[in-house]
Coordinates of C-alpha atoms in Angstrom, one line a residue:
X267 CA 10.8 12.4 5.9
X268 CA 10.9 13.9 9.5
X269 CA 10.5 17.5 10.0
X270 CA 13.6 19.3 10.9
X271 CA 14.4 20.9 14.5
X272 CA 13.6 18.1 17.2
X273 CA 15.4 14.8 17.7
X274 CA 15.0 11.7 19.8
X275 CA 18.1 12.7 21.6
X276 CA 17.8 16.4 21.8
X277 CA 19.6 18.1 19.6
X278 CA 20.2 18.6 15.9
X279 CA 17.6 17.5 12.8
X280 CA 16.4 14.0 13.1
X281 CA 18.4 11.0 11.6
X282 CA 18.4 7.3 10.3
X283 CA 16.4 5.0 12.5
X284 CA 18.9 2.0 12.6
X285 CA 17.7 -1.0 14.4
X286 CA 14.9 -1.9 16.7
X287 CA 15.9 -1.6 20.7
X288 CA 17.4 -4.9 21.5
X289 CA 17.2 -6.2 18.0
X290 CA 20.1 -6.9 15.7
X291 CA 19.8 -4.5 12.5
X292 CA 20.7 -8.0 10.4
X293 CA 18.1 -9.6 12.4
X294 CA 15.3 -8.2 10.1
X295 CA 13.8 -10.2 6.8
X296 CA 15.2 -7.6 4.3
X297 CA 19.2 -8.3 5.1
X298 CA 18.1 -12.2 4.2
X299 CA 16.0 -11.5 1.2
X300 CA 17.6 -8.5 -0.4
X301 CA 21.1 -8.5 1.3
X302 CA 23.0 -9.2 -2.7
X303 CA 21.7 -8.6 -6.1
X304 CA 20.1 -5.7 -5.7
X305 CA 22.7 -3.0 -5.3
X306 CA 23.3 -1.7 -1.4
X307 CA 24.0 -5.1 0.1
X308 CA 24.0 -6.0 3.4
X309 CA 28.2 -6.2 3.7
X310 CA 28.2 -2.8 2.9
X311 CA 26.3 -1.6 6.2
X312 CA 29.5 -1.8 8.5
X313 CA 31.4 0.4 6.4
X314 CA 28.8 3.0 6.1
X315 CA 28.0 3.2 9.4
X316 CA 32.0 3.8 10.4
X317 CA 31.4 6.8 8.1
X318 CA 27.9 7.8 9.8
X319 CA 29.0 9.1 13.1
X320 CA 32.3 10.1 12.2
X321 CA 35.2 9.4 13.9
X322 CA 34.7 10.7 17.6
X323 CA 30.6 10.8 17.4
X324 CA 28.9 8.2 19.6
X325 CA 27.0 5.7 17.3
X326 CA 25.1 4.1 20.5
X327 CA 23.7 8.3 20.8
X328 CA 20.1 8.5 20.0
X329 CA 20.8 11.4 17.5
X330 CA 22.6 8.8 15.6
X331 CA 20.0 6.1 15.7
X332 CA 16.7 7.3 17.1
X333 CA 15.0 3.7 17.6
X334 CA 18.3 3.6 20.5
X335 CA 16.2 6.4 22.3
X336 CA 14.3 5.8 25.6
X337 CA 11.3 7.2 23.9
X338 CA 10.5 8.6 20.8
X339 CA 7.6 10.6 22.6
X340 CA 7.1 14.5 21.2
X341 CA 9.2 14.1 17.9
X342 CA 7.4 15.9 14.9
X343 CA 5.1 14.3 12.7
X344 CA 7.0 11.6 10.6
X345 CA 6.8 10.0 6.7
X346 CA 8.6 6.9 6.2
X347 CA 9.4 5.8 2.3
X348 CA 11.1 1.9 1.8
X349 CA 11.7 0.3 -1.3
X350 CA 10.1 -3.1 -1.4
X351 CA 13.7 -4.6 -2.5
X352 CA 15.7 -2.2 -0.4
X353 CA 18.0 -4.0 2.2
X354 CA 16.7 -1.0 4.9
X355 CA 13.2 -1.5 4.2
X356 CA 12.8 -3.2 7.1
X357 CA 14.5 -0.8 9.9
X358 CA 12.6 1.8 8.1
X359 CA 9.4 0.8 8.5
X360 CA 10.8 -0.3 12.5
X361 CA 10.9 3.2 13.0
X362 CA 7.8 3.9 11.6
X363 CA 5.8 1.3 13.8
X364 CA 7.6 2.7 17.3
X365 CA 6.7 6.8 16.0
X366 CA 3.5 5.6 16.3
X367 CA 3.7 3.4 19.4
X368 CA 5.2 6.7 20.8
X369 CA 1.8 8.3 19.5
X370 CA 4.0 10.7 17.3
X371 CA 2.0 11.0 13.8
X372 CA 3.4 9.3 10.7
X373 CA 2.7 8.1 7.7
X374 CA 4.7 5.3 5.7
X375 CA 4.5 4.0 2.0
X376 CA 6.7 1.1 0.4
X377 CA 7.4 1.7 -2.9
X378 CA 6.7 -1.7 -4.7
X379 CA 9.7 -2.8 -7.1
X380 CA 11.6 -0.5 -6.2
X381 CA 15.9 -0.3 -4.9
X382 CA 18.0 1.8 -2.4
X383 CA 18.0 5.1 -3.5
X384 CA 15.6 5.1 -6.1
X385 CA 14.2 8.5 -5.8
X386 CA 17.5 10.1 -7.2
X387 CA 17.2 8.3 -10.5
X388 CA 15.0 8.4 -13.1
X389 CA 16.2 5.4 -15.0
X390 CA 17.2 2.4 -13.4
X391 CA 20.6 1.3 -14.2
X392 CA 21.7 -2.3 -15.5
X393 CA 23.9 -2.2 -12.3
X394 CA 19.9 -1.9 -10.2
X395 CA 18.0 -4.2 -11.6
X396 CA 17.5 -7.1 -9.6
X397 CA 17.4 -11.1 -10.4
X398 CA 16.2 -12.2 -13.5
X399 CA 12.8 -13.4 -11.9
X400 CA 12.2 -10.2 -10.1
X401 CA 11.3 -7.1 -12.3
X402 CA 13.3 -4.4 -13.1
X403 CA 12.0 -1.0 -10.9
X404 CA 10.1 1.3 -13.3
X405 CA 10.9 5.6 -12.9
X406 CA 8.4 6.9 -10.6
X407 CA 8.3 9.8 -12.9
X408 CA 4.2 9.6 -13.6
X409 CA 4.4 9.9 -9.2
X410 CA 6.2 13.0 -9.0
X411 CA 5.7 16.1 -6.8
X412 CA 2.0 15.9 -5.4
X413 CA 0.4 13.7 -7.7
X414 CA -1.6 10.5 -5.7
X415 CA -1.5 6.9 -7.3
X416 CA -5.3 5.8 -7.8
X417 CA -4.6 2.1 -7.4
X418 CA -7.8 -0.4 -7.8
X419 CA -7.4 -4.2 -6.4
X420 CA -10.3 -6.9 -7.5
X421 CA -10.8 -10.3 -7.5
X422 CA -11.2 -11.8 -10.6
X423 CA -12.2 -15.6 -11.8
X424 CA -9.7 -17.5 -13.9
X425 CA -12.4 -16.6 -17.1
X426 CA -12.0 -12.7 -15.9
X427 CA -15.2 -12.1 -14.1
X428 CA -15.3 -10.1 -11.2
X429 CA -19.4 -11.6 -10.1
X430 CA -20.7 -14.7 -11.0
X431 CA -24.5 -15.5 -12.8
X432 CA -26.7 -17.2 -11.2
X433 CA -27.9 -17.6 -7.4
X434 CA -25.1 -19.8 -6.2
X435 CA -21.7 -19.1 -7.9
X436 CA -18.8 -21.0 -7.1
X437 CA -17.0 -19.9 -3.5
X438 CA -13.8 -17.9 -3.9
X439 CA -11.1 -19.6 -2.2
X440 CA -10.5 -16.6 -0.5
X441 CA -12.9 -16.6 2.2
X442 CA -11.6 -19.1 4.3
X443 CA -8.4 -20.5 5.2
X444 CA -4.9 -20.5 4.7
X445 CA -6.1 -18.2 1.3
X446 CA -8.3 -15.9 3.4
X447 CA -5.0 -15.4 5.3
X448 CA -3.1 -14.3 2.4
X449 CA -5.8 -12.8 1.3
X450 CA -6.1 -10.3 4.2
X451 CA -2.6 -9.9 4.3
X452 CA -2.0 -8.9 1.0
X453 CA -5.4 -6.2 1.7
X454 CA -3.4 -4.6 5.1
X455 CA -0.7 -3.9 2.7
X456 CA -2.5 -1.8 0.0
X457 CA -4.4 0.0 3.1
X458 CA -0.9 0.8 4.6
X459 CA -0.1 2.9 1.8
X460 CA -3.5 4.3 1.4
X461 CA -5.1 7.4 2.3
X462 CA -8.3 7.6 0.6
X463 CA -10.7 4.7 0.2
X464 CA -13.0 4.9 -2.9
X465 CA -15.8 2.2 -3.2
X466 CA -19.2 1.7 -5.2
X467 CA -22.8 1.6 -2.8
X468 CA -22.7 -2.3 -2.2
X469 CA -18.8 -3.0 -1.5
X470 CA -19.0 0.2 0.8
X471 CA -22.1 -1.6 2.7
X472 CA -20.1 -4.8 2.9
X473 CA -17.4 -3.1 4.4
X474 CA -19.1 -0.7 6.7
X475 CA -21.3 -4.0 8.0
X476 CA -18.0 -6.3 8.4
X477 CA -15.0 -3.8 9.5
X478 CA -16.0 -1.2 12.4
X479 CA -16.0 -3.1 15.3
X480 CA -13.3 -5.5 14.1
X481 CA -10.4 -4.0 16.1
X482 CA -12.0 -4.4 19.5
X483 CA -12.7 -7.8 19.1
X484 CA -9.6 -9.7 20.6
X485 CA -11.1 -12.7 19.1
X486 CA -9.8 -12.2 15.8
X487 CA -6.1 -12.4 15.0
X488 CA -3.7 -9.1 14.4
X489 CA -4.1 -8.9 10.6
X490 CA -7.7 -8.3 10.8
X491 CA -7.6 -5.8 13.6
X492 CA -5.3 -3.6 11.9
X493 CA -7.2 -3.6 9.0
X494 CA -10.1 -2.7 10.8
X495 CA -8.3 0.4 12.5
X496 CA -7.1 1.5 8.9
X497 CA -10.6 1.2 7.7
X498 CA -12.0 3.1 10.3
X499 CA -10.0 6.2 10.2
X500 CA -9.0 6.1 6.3
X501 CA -11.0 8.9 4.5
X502 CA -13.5 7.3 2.4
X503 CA -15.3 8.5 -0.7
X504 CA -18.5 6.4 -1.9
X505 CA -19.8 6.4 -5.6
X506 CA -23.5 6.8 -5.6
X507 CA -26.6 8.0 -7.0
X508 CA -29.1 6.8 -4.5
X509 CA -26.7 5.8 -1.1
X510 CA -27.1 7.5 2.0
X511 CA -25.0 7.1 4.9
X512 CA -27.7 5.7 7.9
X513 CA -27.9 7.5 10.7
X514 CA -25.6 6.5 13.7
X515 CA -22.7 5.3 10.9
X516 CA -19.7 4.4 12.7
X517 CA -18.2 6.0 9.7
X518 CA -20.3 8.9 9.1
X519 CA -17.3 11.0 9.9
X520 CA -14.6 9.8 7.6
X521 CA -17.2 9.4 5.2
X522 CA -18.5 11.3 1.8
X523 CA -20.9 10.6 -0.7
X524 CA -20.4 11.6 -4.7
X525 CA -23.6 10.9 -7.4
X526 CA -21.9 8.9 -10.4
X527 CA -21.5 12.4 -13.1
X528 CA -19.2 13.8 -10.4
X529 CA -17.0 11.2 -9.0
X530 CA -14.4 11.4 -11.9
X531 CA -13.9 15.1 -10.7
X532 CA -13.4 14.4 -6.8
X533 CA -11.1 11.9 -7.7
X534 CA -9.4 14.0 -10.0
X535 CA -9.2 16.6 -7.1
X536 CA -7.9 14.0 -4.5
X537 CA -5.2 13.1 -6.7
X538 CA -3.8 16.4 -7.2
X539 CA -4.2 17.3 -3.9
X540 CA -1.4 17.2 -0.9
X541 CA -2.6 13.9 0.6
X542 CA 0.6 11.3 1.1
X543 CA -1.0 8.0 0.5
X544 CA -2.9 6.2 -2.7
X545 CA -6.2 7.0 -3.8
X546 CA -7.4 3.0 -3.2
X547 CA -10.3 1.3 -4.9
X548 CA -11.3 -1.9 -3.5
X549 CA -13.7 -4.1 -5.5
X550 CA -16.3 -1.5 -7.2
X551 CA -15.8 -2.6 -10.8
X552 CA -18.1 -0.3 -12.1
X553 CA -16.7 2.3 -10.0
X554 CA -13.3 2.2 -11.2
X555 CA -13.5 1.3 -14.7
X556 CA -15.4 4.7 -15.4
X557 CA -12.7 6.0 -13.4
X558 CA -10.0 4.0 -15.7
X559 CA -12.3 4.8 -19.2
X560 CA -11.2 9.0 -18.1
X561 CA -8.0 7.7 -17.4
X562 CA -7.6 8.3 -13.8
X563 CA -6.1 5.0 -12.3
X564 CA -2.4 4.7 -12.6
X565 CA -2.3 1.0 -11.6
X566 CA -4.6 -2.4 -11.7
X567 CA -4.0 -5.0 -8.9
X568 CA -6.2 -8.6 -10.1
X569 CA -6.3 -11.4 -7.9
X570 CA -6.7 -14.1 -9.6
X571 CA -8.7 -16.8 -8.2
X572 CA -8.4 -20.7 -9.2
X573 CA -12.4 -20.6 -10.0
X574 CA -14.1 -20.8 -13.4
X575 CA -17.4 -18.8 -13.4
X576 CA -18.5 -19.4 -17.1
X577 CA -20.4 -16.2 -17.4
X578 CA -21.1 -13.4 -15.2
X579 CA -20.0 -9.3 -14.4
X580 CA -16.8 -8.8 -16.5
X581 CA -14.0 -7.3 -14.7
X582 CA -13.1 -4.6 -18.1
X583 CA -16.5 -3.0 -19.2
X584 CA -15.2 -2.5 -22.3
X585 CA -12.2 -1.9 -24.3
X586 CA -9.2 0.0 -23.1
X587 CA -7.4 3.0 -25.2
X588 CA -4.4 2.8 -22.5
X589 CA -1.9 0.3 -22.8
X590 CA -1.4 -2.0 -20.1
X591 CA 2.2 -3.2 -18.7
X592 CA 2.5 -6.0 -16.6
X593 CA 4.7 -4.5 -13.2
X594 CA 4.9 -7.9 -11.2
X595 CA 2.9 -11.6 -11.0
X596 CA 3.4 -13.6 -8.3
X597 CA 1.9 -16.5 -6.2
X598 CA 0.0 -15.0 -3.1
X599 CA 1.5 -16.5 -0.2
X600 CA -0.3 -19.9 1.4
X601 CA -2.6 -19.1 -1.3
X602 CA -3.7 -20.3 -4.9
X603 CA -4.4 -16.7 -6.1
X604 CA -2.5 -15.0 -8.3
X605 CA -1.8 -11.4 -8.4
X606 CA -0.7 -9.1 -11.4
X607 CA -0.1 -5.7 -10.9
X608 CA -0.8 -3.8 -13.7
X609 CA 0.4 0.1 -14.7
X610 CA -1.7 1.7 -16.9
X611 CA 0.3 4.1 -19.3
X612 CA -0.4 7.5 -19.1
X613 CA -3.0 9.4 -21.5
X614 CA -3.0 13.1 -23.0
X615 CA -3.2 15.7 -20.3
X616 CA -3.2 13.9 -16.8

């Protein structure tokens, strides 16, 4: 949402974004993928948009579409929300990418599974829900007000280990190729709606030895260089009883350290604190499932890999008293990975 009291154009609060400058609003991949079956569809835009202006208002103005302004330069700071099956989603998140071009600071979050509209109702309707093969939205009740999502991701072997025995475990089709693509691709996402990184000692010290310098290096394609600039100014907790960050850390200053018998309380902290984004685990299995075990992660992400370990680090340490429902599964894209997204239902108290 955009503070009220300056507009692209000049005058009045700020409104819809509309589409990019010199591109179509029916150009963009949402109007093909969720144009019909999923409640606002794309023949209704025309009408709407009659309404919008009104009847001697200028819909070409900039206070009518903002992304139609020369620059958005000196607007207020900016928080985009799209539903992931929302035929807007993509002029919204347009609008986010140009307020930053424009250097204005914003913050955007897609709402996976979600519809048009769906923060005004707490059920979804049969008249919502989408395709059969696409998953009804859930309420974001458990989300509501100023509580953060503590969302871990992992990759997992097709036997459910997260690390392999021995001194040379199969190779995860993820680190090269058309999967490391998809791989990466699927990472930018979750650090798009992130704005607190938690990680154990040794992912930390793989990521802090791989990511820093990544977005300078023109050598490398887009996906990874914006990954690289999320990691870099992301605020990042590490889970430790004997790390410390060496001296000269590019990410000393975005950085924290927690011993192991406090980190379920900073976490809880984080998530009940003002941030916008998702409280994001990456890796760190023994990180998150004492996290999980107090009952602090709302959702699981696995990636399932198309490798068979045959023993090795388990990705559940041990049983779980929460129930878990299954949100999405789906193919990774150019990949043989398989994600499931996972809620974790709610427990007495949080």
């Amino acid at each position: 949402m955009h503070d009220a009291g300056a507009t692209a154009g000049g005058a009045g609060a700020p409104l819809p974004a509309g589409g990019r400058r010199g591109q179509p609003a029916r150009s963009y991949a949402g109007h093909v993928e969720c144009g019909e079956g999923y409640g606002l569809v794309h023949t209704d835009g025309p009408a709407y948009w009659d309404h919008y202006p009104g009847p001697d208002g200028d819909p070409a103005s900039p206070d009518a579409s903002p992304m139609r302004a020369a620059s958005l330069a000196g607007l207020p700071p900016a928080y985009v929300l799209t539903a992931e099956y929302d035929v807007l989603r993509d002029e919204g998140e347009a609008y986010a990418a140009a307020l930053a071009e424009a250097g204005v600071p914003v913050q955007t979050r897609r709402w996976d599974g979600h519809l048009h509209g769906f923060l005004g109702s707490s059920q979804p309707s049969p008249a919502q829900r989408g395709p059969a093969d696409v998953p009804a939205p859930s309420a974001p009740s458990r989300y509501e007000g100023l509580m953060r999502r503590l969302v871990v991701s992992n990759v997992v072997s097709l036997d459910g280990y997260v690390n392999a025995a021995g001194p040379t475990p199969p190779a995860l089709p993820i680190r090269s190729g058309a999967d490391a693509e998809a791989f990466n691709t699927y990472n930018l996402e979750r650090l798009r709606t992130a704005s607190t990184l938690v990680a154990g000692r040794r992912s930390f010290e793989m990521f802090e030895g791989h990511w820093p310098a990544i977005e300078d290096d023109e050598s490398v394609d887009e996906v990874q260089r914006e990954i690289s600039r999320l990691n870099n100014r992301v605020e990042k907790l590490v889970v430790s009883d004997s790390y410390g960050l060496p001296q000269g850390s590019p990410w000393a200053d975005s950085t924290r350290v927690v011993p192991r018998a406090r980190a379920a309380d900073v976490v809880a902290e984080l998530k009940r604190g003002d941030g916008d984004g998702d409280v994001l685990v990456f890796g760190s299995a023994t990180t998150w499932n004492a996290l999980l075990a107090v009952g602090l992660v709302d959702e699981v992400h696995l990636l399932v890999a198309p490798v068979v370990f045959g023993s090795g680090v388990p990705a559940f340490s041990a049983g779980l008293e929460n129930d878990l429902e299954l949100l999405d599964a789906q193919r990774i894209k150019g990949s043989g990975t398989t994600l499931l997204r996972y809620a974790v239902a709610a427990t007495d108290g949080r």
